[in-house]
CSV table of C-alpha atoms in Angstrom, one decimal:
chain,number,residue,atom,x,y,z
A,284,MET,CA,-8.8,-3.3,-132.4
A,285,ASN,CA,-8.6,0.0,-130.5
A,286,LYS,CA,-10.9,0.2,-127.4
A,287,GLY,CA,-10.7,2.2,-124.2
A,288,PHE,CA,-10.4,0.8,-120.8
A,289,SER,CA,-13.9,1.5,-119.7
A,290,ALA,CA,-15.4,-0.1,-122.8
A,291,SER,CA,-13.2,-3.2,-122.2
A,292,VAL,CA,-14.5,-3.5,-118.6
A,293,LYS,CA,-18.0,-3.2,-119.9
A,294,ASP,CA,-17.8,-5.6,-122.8
A,295,ARG,CA,-16.0,-8.4,-120.9
A,296,ARG,CA,-18.6,-11.1,-120.4
A,297,SER,CA,-18.7,-14.9,-119.9
A,298,ILE,CA,-19.0,-16.1,-123.5
A,299,TYR,CA,-19.8,-19.8,-123.7
A,300,GLY,CA,-20.4,-20.1,-127.5
A,301,ILE,CA,-16.9,-20.2,-129.0
A,302,ASN,CA,-15.2,-21.8,-131.9
A,303,LYS,CA,-11.7,-22.5,-133.3
A,304,ASP,CA,-11.9,-19.8,-136.1
A,305,PHE,CA,-9.0,-17.4,-136.6
A,306,VAL,CA,-9.3,-14.1,-134.6
A,307,VAL,CA,-5.6,-13.0,-134.2
A,308,SER,CA,-2.3,-14.7,-134.6
A,309,ASP,CA,-0.8,-17.0,-131.9
A,310,GLU,CA,2.0,-14.5,-131.6
A,311,ARG,CA,-0.5,-11.8,-130.7
A,312,ILE,CA,-2.2,-14.0,-128.2
A,313,LEU,CA,1.2,-14.6,-126.5
A,314,GLU,CA,2.0,-10.9,-126.6
A,315,VAL,CA,-1.3,-10.0,-124.9
A,316,ILE,CA,-0.7,-12.6,-122.2
A,317,HIS,CA,3.0,-11.6,-121.7
A,318,HIS,CA,1.8,-8.0,-121.1
A,319,ALA,CA,-0.8,-9.0,-118.6
A,320,VAL,CA,1.5,-11.3,-116.6
A,321,LYS,CA,4.2,-8.6,-116.6
A,322,HIS,CA,2.1,-5.7,-115.5
A,323,THR,CA,-0.6,-7.1,-113.2
A,324,PRO,CA,0.3,-6.2,-109.6
A,325,SER,CA,1.3,-8.9,-107.0
A,326,PRO,CA,1.9,-8.7,-103.2
A,327,MET,CA,5.3,-7.1,-102.6
A,328,ASN,CA,6.0,-7.5,-106.3
A,329,SER,CA,6.4,-11.2,-105.6
A,330,GLN,CA,5.4,-12.1,-109.3
A,331,SER,CA,4.0,-15.5,-108.1
A,332,ALA,CA,1.6,-15.9,-111.1
A,333,ARG,CA,2.4,-18.6,-113.6
A,334,VAL,CA,0.5,-19.1,-116.8
A,335,VAL,CA,0.4,-21.9,-119.3
A,336,VAL,CA,-1.2,-21.2,-122.7
A,337,LEU,CA,-2.6,-24.3,-124.5
A,338,LEU,CA,-3.5,-24.0,-128.2
A,339,GLY,CA,-4.5,-26.5,-130.9
A,340,ALA,CA,-4.2,-30.2,-130.0
A,341,GLN,CA,-2.9,-29.2,-126.5
A,342,HIS,CA,-6.0,-27.2,-125.7
A,343,ASP,CA,-8.1,-30.2,-127.0
A,344,LYS,CA,-6.1,-32.5,-124.7
A,345,LEU,CA,-6.9,-30.4,-121.7
A,346,TRP,CA,-10.6,-30.8,-122.2
A,347,ASN,CA,-10.4,-34.5,-122.9
A,348,ILE,CA,-8.6,-34.9,-119.6
A,349,THR,CA,-11.4,-32.9,-117.9
A,350,MET,CA,-14.1,-34.9,-119.7
A,351,GLU,CA,-12.6,-38.3,-118.7
A,352,THR,CA,-12.0,-37.1,-115.1
A,353,LEU,CA,-15.6,-36.0,-114.8
A,354,ARG,CA,-16.9,-39.2,-116.4
A,355,LYS,CA,-15.6,-41.1,-113.4
A,356,ILE,CA,-17.4,-39.0,-110.8
A,357,VAL,CA,-20.6,-37.7,-112.5
A,358,SER,CA,-23.6,-40.1,-112.6
A,359,ALA,CA,-24.5,-41.4,-116.1
A,360,GLU,CA,-28.0,-39.7,-116.0
A,361,LYS,CA,-26.4,-36.3,-115.4
A,362,PHE,CA,-23.4,-36.7,-117.7
A,363,THR,CA,-25.1,-35.5,-120.9
A,364,ARG,CA,-25.3,-32.0,-119.5
A,365,THR,CA,-21.6,-32.2,-118.3
A,366,GLU,CA,-20.5,-33.5,-121.7
A,367,GLU,CA,-22.2,-30.7,-123.6
A,368,LYS,CA,-20.5,-28.1,-121.3
A,369,ILE,CA,-17.0,-29.6,-121.6
A,370,ASN,CA,-17.5,-30.0,-125.4
A,371,GLY,CA,-18.4,-26.3,-125.5
A,372,PHE,CA,-15.1,-25.4,-123.8
A,373,GLY,CA,-13.2,-27.7,-126.0
A,374,SER,CA,-14.7,-26.2,-129.2
A,375,GLY,CA,-12.7,-23.0,-128.5
A,376,TYR,CA,-9.3,-21.9,-129.9
A,377,GLY,CA,-7.2,-22.2,-126.7
A,378,THR,CA,-7.1,-22.2,-122.9
A,379,VAL,CA,-5.2,-20.2,-120.4
A,380,LEU,CA,-4.2,-22.0,-117.2
A,381,PHE,CA,-3.6,-19.9,-114.2
A,382,PHE,CA,-1.3,-21.0,-111.4
A,383,GLU,CA,0.2,-19.5,-108.3
A,384,ASP,CA,3.7,-20.6,-107.4
A,385,GLN,CA,3.5,-21.8,-103.8
A,386,ALA,CA,7.3,-21.7,-103.4
A,387,VAL,CA,7.2,-17.9,-103.8
A,388,ILE,CA,4.4,-17.5,-101.4
A,389,GLU,CA,6.1,-19.8,-98.7
A,390,GLY,CA,9.3,-17.7,-99.2
A,391,LEU,CA,7.4,-14.6,-98.4
A,392,GLN,CA,5.8,-16.2,-95.4
A,393,LYS,CA,9.3,-17.0,-94.1
A,394,LYS,CA,10.7,-13.6,-94.9
A,395,PHE,CA,7.8,-11.6,-93.4
A,396,PRO,CA,6.3,-13.8,-90.6
A,397,SER,CA,4.1,-11.0,-89.2
A,398,TYR,CA,2.1,-11.2,-92.4
A,399,LYS,CA,2.3,-15.0,-92.8
A,400,GLU,CA,-1.5,-15.6,-92.6
A,401,ASN,CA,-2.1,-12.9,-95.3
A,402,PHE,CA,0.0,-14.1,-98.1
A,403,GLN,CA,-2.3,-16.9,-99.4
A,404,THR,CA,-5.2,-14.4,-99.5
A,405,TRP,CA,-3.0,-11.7,-101.2
A,406,SER,CA,-1.9,-14.4,-103.7
A,407,GLN,CA,-5.6,-15.1,-104.6
A,408,HIS,CA,-6.2,-11.3,-105.0
A,409,SER,CA,-3.4,-11.1,-107.4
A,410,ALA,CA,-4.5,-14.2,-109.3
A,411,GLY,CA,-8.0,-12.7,-109.7
A,412,MET,CA,-6.5,-9.5,-111.0
A,413,LEU,CA,-4.5,-11.4,-113.6
A,414,GLN,CA,-7.4,-13.5,-114.7
A,415,TYR,CA,-9.4,-10.3,-115.2
A,416,VAL,CA,-6.7,-8.5,-117.1
A,417,VAL,CA,-6.2,-11.5,-119.4
A,418,TRP,CA,-10.0,-11.9,-119.9
A,419,ALA,CA,-10.5,-8.2,-120.7
A,420,SER,CA,-7.4,-8.2,-123.0
A,421,LEU,CA,-8.7,-11.3,-124.9
A,422,GLU,CA,-12.1,-9.6,-125.3
A,423,VAL,CA,-10.3,-6.5,-126.8
A,424,GLU,CA,-8.7,-8.7,-129.4
A,425,GLY,CA,-12.1,-10.1,-130.4
A,426,PHE,CA,-12.2,-13.4,-128.4
A,427,GLY,CA,-14.9,-14.7,-126.2
A,428,ALA,CA,-13.9,-16.3,-122.9
A,429,SER,CA,-15.2,-17.7,-119.6
A,430,LEU,CA,-13.4,-18.6,-116.4
A,431,GLN,CA,-13.7,-22.2,-115.2
A,432,HIS,CA,-12.6,-24.1,-112.1
A,433,TYR,CA,-12.0,-27.8,-112.6
A,434,ASN,CA,-9.2,-27.8,-110.1
A,435,PRO,CA,-8.3,-29.7,-108.0
A,436,ILE,CA,-9.8,-32.7,-109.8
A,437,ILE,CA,-7.6,-32.3,-112.9
A,438,ASP,CA,-4.5,-31.0,-111.1
A,439,ASP,CA,-2.4,-34.1,-111.0
A,440,GLU,CA,-3.0,-35.1,-114.6
A,441,VAL,CA,-2.4,-31.5,-115.9
A,442,LYS,CA,0.9,-31.3,-114.0
A,443,GLU,CA,2.0,-34.7,-115.4
A,444,GLN,CA,0.8,-34.0,-119.0
A,445,TRP,CA,2.7,-30.7,-119.3
A,446,ASN,CA,5.5,-31.3,-116.9
A,447,ILE,CA,4.5,-28.6,-114.5
A,448,SER,CA,6.2,-27.9,-111.2
A,449,ILE,CA,4.7,-29.4,-108.1
A,450,ASN,CA,5.0,-26.0,-106.5
A,451,TRP,CA,2.5,-24.5,-109.0
A,452,LYS,CA,-1.1,-24.5,-107.7
A,453,LEU,CA,-3.7,-24.5,-110.4
A,454,ILE,CA,-6.2,-21.7,-109.8
A,455,ALA,CA,-8.4,-21.5,-112.9
A,456,GLN,CA,-8.9,-22.3,-116.5
A,457,MET,CA,-10.0,-19.8,-119.2
A,458,PRO,CA,-11.2,-21.3,-122.5
A,459,PHE,CA,-11.4,-18.8,-125.3
A,460,GLY,CA,-12.3,-18.6,-129.0
A,461,LYS,CA,-14.2,-16.7,-131.6
A,462,PRO,CA,-17.6,-15.9,-130.2
A,463,THR,CA,-20.5,-17.7,-131.9
A,464,ALA,CA,-23.2,-16.2,-129.5
A,465,SER,CA,-23.5,-13.2,-127.4
A,466,ALA,CA,-23.7,-13.2,-123.6
A,467,GLY,CA,-27.2,-11.9,-123.5
A,468,ASP,CA,-28.6,-9.2,-121.2
A,469,LYS,CA,-27.2,-8.7,-117.7
A,470,GLU,CA,-29.1,-7.4,-114.8
A,471,PHE,CA,-27.6,-4.9,-112.4
A,472,MET,CA,-28.4,-4.0,-108.8
A,473,PRO,CA,-28.9,-0.3,-108.1
A,474,LEU,CA,-25.4,1.1,-107.5
A,475,ASN,CA,-26.7,3.1,-104.4
A,476,GLN,CA,-27.1,-0.3,-102.8
A,477,ARG,CA,-23.5,-1.3,-103.6
A,478,VAL,CA,-21.5,2.0,-103.3
A,479,MET,CA,-21.2,4.4,-100.4
A,480,ILE,CA,-19.5,7.8,-100.5
A,481,PHE,CA,-18.7,10.1,-97.6
A,482,LYS,CA,-17.4,13.7,-98.1
């Protein structure tokens, strides 16, 4: 699919209706994510982002972990809504897990003590950019996706299940799949209330 940058920015939306139908090959998914991870900026080129891509049964396992974790903490009368939501994410083709390597960030804090307090914030900035680049890139390929945050409640089990370094901090989860429903209309505030220009 050939789409310009501006169209990709516009068309990227939170898509919750997704399924496991084929959109592009697993090799293409990995190529897109490699490109995003390689070229998304990071503070002082620290390259602190870490990504885990879960497909097939591994994707299903993540959302089973999330479901059972939530079952322990959400009341029975409210769980039906939670179950529907998690089943929706699980019905997708895959999930991208976003991490930030705390060892890298701590190394920068030691190397540049004057900026010590800033590196965690800058790490979050970089993580947000990467999430956006991956999200827009998946949209270009024809996937629908959304960004979820079930961290920190699933962190320990995720790290144990996929043998992930204790230094990697889970930031977000992005389930994706073939869209089965559109995102619907979106309301926008007047831009003159959000953008100022001085010449």
